[in-house]
Tab-separated table of C-alpha atoms and ligand atoms in Angstrom:
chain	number	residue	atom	x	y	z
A	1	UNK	CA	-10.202	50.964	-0.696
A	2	UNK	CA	-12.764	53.560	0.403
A	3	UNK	CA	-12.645	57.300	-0.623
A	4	UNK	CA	-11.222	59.081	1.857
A	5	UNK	CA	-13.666	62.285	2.427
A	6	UNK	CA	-11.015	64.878	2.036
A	7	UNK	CA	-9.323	63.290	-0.949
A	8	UNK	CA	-11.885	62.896	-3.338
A	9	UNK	CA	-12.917	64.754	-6.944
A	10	UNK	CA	-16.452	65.183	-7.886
A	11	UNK	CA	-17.893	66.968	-10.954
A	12	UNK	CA	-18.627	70.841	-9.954
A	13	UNK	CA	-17.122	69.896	-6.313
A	14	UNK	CA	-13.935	71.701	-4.375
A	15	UNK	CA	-10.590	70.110	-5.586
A	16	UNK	CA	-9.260	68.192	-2.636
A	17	UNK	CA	-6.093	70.099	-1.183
A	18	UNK	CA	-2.700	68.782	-1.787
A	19	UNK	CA	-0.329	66.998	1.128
A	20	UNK	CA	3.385	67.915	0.989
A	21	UNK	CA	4.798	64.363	0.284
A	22	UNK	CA	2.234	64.185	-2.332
A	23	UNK	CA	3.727	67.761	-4.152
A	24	UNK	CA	7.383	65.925	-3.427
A	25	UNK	CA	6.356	62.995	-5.216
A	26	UNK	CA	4.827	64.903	-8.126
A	27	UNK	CA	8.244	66.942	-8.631
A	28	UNK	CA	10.151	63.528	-8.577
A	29	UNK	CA	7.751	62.369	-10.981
A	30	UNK	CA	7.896	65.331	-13.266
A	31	UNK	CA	11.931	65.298	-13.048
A	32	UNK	CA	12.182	61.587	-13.582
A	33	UNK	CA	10.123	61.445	-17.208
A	34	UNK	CA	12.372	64.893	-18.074
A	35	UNK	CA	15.808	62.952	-17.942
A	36	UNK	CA	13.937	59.401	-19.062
A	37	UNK	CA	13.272	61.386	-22.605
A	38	UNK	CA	16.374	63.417	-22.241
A	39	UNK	CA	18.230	59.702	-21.574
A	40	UNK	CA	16.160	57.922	-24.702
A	41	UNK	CA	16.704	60.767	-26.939
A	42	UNK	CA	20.451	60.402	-26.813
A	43	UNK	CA	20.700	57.156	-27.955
A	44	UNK	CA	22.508	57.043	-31.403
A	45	UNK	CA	19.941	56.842	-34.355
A	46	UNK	CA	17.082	56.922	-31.765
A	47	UNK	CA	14.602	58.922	-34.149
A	48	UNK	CA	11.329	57.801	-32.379
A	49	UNK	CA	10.316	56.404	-28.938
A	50	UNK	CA	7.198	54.366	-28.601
A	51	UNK	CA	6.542	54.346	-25.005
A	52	UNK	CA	3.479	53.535	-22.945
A	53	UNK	CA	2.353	55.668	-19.884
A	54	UNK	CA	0.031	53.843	-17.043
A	55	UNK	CA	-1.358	55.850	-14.030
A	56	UNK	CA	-2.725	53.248	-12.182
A	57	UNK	CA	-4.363	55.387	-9.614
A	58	UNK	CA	-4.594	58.666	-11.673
A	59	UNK	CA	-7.530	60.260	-9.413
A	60	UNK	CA	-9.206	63.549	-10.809
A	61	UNK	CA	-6.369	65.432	-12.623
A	62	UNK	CA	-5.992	68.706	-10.085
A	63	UNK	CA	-5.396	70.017	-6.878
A	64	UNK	CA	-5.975	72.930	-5.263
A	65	UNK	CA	-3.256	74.475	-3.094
A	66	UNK	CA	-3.643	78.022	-1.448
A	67	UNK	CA	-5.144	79.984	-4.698
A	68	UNK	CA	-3.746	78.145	-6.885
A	69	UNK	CA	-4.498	75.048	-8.827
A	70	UNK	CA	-1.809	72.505	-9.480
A	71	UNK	CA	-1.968	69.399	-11.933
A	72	UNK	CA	-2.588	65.849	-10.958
A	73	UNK	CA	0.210	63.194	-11.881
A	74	UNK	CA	-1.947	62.592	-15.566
A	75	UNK	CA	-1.679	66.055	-16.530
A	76	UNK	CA	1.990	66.021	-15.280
A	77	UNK	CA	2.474	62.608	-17.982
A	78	UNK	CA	0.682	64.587	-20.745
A	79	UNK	CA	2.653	67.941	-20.125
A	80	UNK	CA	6.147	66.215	-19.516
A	81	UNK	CA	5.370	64.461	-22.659
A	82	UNK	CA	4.163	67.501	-24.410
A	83	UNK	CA	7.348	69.455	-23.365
A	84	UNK	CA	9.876	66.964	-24.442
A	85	UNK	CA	8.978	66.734	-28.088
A	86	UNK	CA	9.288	70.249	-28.243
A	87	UNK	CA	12.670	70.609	-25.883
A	88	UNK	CA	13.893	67.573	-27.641
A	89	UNK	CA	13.595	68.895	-31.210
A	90	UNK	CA	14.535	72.667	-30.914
A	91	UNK	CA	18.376	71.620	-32.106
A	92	UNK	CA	17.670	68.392	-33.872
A	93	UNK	CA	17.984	68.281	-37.605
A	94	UNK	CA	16.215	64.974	-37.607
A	95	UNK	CA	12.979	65.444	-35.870
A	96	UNK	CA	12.594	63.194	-32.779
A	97	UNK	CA	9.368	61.788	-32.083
A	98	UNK	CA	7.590	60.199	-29.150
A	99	UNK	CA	4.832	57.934	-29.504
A	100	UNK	CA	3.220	58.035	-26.485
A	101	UNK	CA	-0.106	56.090	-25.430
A	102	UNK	CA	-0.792	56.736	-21.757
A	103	UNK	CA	-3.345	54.656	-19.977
A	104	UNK	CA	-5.146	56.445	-16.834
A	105	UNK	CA	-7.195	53.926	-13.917
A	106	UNK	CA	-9.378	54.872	-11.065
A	107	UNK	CA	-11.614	52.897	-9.187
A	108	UNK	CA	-13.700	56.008	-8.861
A	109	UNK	CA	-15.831	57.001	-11.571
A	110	UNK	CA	-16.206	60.456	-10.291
A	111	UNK	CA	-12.570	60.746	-10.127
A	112	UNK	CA	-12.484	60.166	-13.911
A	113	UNK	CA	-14.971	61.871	-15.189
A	114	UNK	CA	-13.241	64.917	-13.834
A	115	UNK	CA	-9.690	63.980	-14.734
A	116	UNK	CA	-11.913	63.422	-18.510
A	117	UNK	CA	-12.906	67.729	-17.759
A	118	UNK	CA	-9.164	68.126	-16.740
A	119	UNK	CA	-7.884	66.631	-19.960
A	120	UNK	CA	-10.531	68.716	-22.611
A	121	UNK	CA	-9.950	71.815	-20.328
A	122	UNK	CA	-5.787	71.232	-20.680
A	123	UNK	CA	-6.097	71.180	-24.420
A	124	UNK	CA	-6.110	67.412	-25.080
A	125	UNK	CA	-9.292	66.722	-26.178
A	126	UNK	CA	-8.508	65.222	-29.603
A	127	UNK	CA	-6.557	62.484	-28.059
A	128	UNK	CA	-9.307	61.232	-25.749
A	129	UNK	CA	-9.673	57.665	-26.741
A	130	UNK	CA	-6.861	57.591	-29.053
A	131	UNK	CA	-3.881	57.976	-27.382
A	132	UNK	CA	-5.422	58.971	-24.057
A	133	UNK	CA	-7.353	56.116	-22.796
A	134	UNK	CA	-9.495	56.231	-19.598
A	135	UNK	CA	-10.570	53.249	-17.447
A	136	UNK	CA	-12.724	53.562	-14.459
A	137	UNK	CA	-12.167	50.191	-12.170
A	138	UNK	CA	-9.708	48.595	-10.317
A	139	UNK	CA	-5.908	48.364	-11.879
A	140	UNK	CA	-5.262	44.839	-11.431
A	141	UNK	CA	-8.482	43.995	-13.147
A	142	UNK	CA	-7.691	46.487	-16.229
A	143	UNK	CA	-3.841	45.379	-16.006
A	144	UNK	CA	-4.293	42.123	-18.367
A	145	UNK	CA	-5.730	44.569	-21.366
A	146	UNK	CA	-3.081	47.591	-20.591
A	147	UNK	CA	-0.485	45.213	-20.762
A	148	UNK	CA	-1.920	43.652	-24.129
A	149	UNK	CA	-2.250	46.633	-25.611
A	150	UNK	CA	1.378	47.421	-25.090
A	151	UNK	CA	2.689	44.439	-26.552
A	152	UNK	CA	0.529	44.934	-29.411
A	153	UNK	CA	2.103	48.212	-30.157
A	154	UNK	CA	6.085	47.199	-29.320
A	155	UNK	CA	7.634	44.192	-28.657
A	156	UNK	CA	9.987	45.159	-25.956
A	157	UNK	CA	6.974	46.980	-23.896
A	158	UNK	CA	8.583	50.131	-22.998
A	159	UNK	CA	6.862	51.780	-20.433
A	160	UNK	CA	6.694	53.565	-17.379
A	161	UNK	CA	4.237	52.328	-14.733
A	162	UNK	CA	3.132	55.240	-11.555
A	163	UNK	CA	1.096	53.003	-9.342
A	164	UNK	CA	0.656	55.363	-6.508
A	165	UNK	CA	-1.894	53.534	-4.337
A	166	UNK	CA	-3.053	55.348	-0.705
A	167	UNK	CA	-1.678	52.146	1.511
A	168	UNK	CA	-0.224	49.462	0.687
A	169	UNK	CA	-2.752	46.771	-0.653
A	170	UNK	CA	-4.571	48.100	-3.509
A	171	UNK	CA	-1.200	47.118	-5.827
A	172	UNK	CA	-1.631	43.093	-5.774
A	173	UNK	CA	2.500	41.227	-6.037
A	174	UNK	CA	1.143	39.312	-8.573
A	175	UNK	CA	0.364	42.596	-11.119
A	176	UNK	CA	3.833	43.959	-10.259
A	177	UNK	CA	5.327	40.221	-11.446
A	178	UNK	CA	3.075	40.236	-14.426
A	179	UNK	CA	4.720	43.568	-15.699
A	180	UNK	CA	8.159	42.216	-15.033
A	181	UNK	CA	7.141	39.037	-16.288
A	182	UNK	CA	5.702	40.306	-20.144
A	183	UNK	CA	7.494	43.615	-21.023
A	184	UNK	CA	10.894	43.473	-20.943
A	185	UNK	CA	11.187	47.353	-20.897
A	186	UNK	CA	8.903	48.617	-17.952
A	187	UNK	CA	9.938	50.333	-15.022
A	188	UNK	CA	7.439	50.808	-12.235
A	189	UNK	CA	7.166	53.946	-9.697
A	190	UNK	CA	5.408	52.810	-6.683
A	191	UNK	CA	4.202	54.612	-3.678
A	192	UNK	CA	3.381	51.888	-0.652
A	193	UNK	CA	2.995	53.377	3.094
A	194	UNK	CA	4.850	51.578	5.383
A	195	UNK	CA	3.706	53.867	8.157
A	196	UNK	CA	-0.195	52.845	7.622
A	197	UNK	CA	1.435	49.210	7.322
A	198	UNK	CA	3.032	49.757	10.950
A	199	UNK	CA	-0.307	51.436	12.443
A	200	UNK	CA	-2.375	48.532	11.071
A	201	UNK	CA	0.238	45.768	13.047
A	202	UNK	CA	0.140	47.845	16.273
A	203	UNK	CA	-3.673	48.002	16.457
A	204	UNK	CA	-4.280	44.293	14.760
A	205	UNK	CA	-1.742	41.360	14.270
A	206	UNK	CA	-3.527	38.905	12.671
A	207	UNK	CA	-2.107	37.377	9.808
A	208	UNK	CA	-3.832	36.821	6.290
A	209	UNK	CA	-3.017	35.682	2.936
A	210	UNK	CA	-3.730	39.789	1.294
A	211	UNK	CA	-0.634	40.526	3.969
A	212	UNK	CA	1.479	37.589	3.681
A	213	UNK	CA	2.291	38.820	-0.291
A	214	UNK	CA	4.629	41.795	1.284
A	215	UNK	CA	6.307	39.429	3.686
A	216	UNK	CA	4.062	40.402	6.515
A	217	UNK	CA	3.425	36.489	7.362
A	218	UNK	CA	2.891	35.030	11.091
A	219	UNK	CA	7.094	34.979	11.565
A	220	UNK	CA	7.063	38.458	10.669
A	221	UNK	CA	4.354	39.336	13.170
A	222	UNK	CA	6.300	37.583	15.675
A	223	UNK	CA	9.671	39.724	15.334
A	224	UNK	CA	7.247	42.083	15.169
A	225	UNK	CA	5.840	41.767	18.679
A	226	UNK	CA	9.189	40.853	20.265
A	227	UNK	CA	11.111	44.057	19.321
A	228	UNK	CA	7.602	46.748	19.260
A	229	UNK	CA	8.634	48.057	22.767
A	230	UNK	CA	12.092	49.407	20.792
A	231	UNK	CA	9.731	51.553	19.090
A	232	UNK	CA	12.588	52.792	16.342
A	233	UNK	CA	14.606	49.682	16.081
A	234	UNK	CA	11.061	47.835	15.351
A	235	UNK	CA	9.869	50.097	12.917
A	236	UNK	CA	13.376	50.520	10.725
A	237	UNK	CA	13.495	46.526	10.779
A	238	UNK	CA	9.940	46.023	9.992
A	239	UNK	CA	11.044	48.752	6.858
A	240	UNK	CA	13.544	46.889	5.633
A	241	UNK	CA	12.016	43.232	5.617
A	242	UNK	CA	8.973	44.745	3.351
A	243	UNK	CA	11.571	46.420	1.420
A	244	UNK	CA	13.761	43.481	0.769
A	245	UNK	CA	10.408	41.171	0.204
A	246	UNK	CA	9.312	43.510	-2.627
A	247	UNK	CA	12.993	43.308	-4.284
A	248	UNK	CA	12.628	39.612	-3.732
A	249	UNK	CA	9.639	38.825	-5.390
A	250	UNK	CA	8.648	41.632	-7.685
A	251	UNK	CA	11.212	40.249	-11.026
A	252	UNK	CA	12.483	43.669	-11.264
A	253	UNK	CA	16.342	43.316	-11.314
A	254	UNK	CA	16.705	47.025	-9.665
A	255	UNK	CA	14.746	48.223	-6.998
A	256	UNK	CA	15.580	52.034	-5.143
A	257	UNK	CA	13.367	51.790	-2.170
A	258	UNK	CA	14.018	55.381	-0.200
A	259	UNK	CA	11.402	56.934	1.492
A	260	UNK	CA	10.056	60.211	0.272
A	261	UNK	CA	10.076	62.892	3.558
A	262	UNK	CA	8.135	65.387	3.672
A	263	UNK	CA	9.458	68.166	6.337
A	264	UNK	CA	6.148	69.631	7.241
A	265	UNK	CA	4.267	66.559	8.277
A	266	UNK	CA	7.460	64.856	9.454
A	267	UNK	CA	6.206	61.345	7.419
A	268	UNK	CA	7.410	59.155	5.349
A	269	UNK	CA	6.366	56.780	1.953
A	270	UNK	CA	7.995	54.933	0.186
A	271	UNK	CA	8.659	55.323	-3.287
A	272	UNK	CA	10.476	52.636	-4.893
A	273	UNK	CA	11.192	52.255	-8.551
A	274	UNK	CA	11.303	49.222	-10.057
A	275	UNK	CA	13.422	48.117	-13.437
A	276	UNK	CA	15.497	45.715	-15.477
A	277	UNK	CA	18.048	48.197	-16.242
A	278	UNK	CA	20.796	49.693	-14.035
A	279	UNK	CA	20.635	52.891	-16.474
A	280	UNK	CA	17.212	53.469	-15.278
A	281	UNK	CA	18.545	52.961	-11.747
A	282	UNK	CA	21.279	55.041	-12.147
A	283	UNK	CA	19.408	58.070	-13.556
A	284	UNK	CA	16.353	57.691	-10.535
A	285	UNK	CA	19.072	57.834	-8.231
A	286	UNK	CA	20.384	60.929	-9.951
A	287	UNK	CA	16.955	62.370	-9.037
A	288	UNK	CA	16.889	61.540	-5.742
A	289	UNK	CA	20.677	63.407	-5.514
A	290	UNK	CA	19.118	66.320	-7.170
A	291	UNK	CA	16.288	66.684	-4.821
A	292	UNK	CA	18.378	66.879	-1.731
A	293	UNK	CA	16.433	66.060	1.938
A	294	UNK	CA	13.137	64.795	-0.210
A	295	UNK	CA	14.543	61.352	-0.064
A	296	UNK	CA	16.022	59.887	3.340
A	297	UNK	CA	17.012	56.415	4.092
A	298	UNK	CA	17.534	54.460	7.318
A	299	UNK	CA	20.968	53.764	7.938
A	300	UNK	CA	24.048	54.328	5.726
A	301	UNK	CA	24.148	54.997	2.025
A	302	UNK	CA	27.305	52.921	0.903
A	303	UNK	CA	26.651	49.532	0.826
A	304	UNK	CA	23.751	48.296	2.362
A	305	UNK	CA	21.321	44.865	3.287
A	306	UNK	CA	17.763	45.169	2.804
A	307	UNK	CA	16.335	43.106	5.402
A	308	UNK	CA	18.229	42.819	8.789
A	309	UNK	CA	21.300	44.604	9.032
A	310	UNK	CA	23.177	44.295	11.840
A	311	UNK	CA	24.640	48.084	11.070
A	312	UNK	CA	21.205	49.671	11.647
A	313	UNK	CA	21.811	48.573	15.662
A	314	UNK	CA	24.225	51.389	15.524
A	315	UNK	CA	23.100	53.615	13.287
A	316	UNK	CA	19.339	53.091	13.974
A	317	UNK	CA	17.407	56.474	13.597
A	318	UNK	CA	20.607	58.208	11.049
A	319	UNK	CA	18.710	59.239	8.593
A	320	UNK	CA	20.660	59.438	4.773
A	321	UNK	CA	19.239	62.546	3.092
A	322	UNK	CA	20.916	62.736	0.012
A	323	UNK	CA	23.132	66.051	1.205
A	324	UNK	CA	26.589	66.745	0.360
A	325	UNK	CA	27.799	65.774	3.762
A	326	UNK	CA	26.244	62.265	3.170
A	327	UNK	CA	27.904	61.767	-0.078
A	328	UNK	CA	31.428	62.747	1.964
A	329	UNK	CA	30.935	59.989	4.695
A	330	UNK	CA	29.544	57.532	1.485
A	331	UNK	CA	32.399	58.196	-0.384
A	332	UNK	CA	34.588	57.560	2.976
A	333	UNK	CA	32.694	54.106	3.597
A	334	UNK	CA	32.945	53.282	-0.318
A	335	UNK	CA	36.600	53.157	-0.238
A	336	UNK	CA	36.913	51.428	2.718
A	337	UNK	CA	34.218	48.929	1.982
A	338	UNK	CA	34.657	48.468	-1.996
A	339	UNK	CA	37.829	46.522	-2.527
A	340	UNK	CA	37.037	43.959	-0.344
A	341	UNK	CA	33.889	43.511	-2.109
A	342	UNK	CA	35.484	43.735	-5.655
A	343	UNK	CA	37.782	41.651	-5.140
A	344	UNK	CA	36.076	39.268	-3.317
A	345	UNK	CA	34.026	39.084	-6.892
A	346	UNK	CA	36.967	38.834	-8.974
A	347	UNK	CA	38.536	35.523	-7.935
A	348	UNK	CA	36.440	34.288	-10.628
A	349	UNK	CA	37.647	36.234	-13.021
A	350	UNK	CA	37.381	39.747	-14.541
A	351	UNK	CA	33.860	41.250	-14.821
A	352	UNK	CA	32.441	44.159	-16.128
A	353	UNK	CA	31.250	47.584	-14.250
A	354	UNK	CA	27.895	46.137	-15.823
A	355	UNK	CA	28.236	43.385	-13.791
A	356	UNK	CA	29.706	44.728	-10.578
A	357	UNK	CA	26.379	47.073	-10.394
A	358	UNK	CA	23.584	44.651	-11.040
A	359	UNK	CA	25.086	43.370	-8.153
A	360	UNK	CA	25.612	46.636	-5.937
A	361	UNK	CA	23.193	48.568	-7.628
A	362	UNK	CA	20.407	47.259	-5.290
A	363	UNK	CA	22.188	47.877	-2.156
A	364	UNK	CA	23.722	51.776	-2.313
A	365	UNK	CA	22.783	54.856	-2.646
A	366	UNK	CA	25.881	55.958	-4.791
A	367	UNK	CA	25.364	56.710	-8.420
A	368	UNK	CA	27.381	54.772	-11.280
A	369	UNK	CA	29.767	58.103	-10.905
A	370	UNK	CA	30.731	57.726	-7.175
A	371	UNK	CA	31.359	54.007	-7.696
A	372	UNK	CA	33.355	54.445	-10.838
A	373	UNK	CA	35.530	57.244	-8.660
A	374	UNK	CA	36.522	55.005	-6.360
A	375	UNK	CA	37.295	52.353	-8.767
A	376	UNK	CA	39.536	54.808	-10.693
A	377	UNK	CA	41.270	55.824	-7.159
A	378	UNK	CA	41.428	52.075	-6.207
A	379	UNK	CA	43.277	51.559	-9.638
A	380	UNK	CA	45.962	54.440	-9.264
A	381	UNK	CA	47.287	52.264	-6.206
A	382	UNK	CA	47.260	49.284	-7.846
A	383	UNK	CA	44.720	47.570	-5.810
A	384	UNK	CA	42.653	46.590	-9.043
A	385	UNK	CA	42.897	46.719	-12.859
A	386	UNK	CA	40.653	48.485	-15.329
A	387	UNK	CA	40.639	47.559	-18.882
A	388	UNK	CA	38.106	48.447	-21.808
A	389	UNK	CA	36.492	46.094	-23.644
A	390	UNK	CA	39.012	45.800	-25.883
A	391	UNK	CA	42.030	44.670	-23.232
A	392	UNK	CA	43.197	48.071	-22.965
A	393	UNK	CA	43.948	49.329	-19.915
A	394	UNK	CA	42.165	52.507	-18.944
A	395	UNK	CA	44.058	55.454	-17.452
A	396	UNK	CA	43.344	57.175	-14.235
A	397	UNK	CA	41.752	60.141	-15.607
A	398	UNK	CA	39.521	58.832	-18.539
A	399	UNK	CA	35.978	58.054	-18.291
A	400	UNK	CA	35.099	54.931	-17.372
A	401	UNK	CA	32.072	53.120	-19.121
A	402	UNK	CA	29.222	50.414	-18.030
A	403	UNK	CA	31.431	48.177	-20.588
A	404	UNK	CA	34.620	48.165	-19.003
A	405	UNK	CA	36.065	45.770	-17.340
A	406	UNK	CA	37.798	45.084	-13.737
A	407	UNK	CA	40.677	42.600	-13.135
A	408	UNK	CA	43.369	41.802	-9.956
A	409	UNK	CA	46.263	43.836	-10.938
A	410	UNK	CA	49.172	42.212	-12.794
A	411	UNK	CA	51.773	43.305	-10.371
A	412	UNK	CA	50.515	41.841	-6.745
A	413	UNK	CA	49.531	44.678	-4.847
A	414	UNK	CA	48.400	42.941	-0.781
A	415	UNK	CA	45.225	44.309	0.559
A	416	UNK	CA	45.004	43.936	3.780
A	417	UNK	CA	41.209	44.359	4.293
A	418	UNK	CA	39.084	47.281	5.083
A	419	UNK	CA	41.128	49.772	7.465
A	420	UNK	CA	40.044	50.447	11.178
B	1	LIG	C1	-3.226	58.782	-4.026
B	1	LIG	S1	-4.617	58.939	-5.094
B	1	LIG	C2	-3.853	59.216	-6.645
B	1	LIG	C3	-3.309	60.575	-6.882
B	1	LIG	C4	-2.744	60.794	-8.239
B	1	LIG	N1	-1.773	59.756	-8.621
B	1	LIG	C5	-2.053	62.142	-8.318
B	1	LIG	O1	-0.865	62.203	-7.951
B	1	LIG	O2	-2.654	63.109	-8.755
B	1	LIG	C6	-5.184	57.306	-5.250
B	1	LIG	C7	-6.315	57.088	-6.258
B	1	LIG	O3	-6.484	55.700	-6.435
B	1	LIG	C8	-7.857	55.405	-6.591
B	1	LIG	N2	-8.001	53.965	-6.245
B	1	LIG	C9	-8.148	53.375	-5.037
B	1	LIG	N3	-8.119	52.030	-5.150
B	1	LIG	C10	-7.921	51.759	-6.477
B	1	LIG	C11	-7.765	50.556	-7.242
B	1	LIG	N4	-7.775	49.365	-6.664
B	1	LIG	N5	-7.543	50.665	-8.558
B	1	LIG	C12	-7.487	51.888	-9.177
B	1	LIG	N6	-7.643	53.055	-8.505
B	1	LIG	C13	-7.848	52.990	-7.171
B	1	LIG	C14	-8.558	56.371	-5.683
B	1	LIG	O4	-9.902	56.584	-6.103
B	1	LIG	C15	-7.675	57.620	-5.833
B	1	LIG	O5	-8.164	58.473	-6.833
């Protein structure tokens, strides 16, 4: 992808300005690797964390905005990392370390040669090529070394993965399966623009093989062209199909796929997060909860389908922004919705909560909390069982845990099916 002219870092040069989504998705960033280390560092016995970092598409380390400078999403990696040994160990008798090695791509040389003045100038010279490594070229072509690299250090790969591309092509399906593929511990933050994927189909349709990797094939072009003149219904649908394409083919067990609003320009980009673990889920979620009206999604936020949904005919352009009034009607929906699901899942026998969210986790917007609520209010009346591990059964008002268990109740209680 070319430079664009206004976005660009040159040694000596202006520092290109920053866009508001851009600042959003630098906060969420910044937030997310604060309760990742928060998260690790409260695992019993967990003394030290060996984690990679990759920016895939670091650029040059600093923006300018009004007077002020701000940091670029390396220098947010180094600081966050920086930060949490020291937050992490201020109470610990045992110290806590984290053994970080953060890997930083740009296809632009300029870009990091300044991001390489950015890092001496922030204080982190001395790691410069021994922690901190720097690799001007494409990612996909310096992915096969990163990932070695890892998996030379730890076995289980931990690491975090920003690939936060300008459009939507420069991060190739195949390098997203490769992560998911080899290290069984990486989670992947990824930025793709539907809305410069939508301009590109309603100025040129055709079909090719670089497009056909999201799901964008000739079919797709086709439902395309039939439903453009519903401007909103085409554009949520089109949403959705990429969406569900990326959760279908990227190996990542969870995928959040909200769009990141920005109020002052009134767009929207993706920002999915990709990972094997509904922990990690859970806590990006919690994020995007914290961060009220940065995140919207089409639709409802109960249960929902990637891909078409008949729902979105009614609800098409209701926009899910994370508010307390959203969590009320999810909440509502969630109790109507839930038991039928649940149960429908537990003629085969009990499962765990473990279980019952790999399987919702990639289609809500609730937290493990709101879901375990209304299992604990669906188990007052009777119309499920919980149990711990163990066999014992768990009362109303006591925490419920990912290990837990869910069973029909022993006394018969009829459900008649979802209300209204
Ligand atoms: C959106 S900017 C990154 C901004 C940066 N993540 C931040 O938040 O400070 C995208 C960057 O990707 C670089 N780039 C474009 N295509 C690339 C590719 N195929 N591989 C690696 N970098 C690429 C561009 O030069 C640009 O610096």
């Amino acid at each position: 992808m070319t430079v664009k002219k206004n976005f660009a870092w040159t040694l000596g040069g202006p520092l290109p300005r920053i866009e508001a989504h851009s600042e959003r998705k630098l906060e969420v960033l910044r937030r997310y690797l604060d309760v990742y280390f928060d998260t690790v560092a409260s695992i019993p016995h967990m003394d030290c964390l060996k984690i990679a970092i990759v920016d895939g598409f670091c650029g040059g380390g600093k923006y300018q905005r009004g007077e002020e400078t701000i940091p670029g999403s390396p220098l947010i990696i180094l600081d966050a990392v920086r930060d949490a040994q020291e937050r992490l160990n201020r109470d610990r008798r045992k110290p806590f370390e984290i053994a970080a090695s953060f890997h930083f791509v740009d296809d632009e040389p300029d870009h990091i040669e300044h991001l390489r003045g950015v890092i001496e100038a922030a204080g982190y010279a001395d790691k410069l090529g021994s922690t901190i490594h720097l690799y001007p070229g494409k990612f996909a072509e310096h992915l096969p070394t990163i990932m070695a690299k890892i998996s030379d250090r730890q076995r289980a790969g931990r690491s975090i993965f920003l690939l936060d591309q300008w459009g939507y092509l420069d991060v190739p399906m195949a390098s997203i399966r490769a992560i998911f593929g080899k290290l069984t511990r990486a989670e992947v933050l990824l930025t793709f623009s539907i809305d410069a994927l939508l301009n590109y189909l309603s100025t040129d349709r055709k079909a090719s093989a670089t497009l056909a990797q999201f799901g964008v094939d000739r079919e797709f072009i086709s439902m395309w062209e039939a439903n453009k003149s519903d401007i909103d219904f085409s554009r949520i649908t089109a949403q959705r199909a990429v969406m569900s394409h990326l959760r279908n083919n990227s190996q990542a067990l969870f995928f959040t796929p909200f769009m990141l609003f920005s109020q002052a320009s009134g767009r929207m980009m993706m920002f999915a997060h990709l990972s094997q673990h509904q922990t990690a889920r859970d806590k990006m979620l919690g994020v995007h909860w914290d961060f009220q009206n940065r995140f919207t999604h089409i639709g409802r936020g109960s249960l929902f389908e990637l891909g078409f949904d008949a729902r979105l005919l009614e609800d098409k352009g209701s926009l899910f922004r994370f508010t307390e009034l959203d969590r009320e009607t999810m909440m509502g929906e969630l109790r109507e919705e839930l038991p039928d699901k649940v149960l429908g899942m537990l003629g085969a026998g009990p499962i765990s909560l473990g279980e019952l969210m790999a399987v919702l986790g990639n289609q809500t917007a609730a937290r493990n909390t709101d879901i375990f609520s209304v299992l604990q209010t669906l188990a007052a009346e009777r119309v499920l069982e919980i149990v711990s591990k163990e066999g014992r059964e768990k009362r109303p008002t006591t925490a419920l845990k990912i290990s837990d268990r869910l069973a029909m109740p022993r006394q018969k209680t009829f459900w008649f099916g979802s209300k209204g």
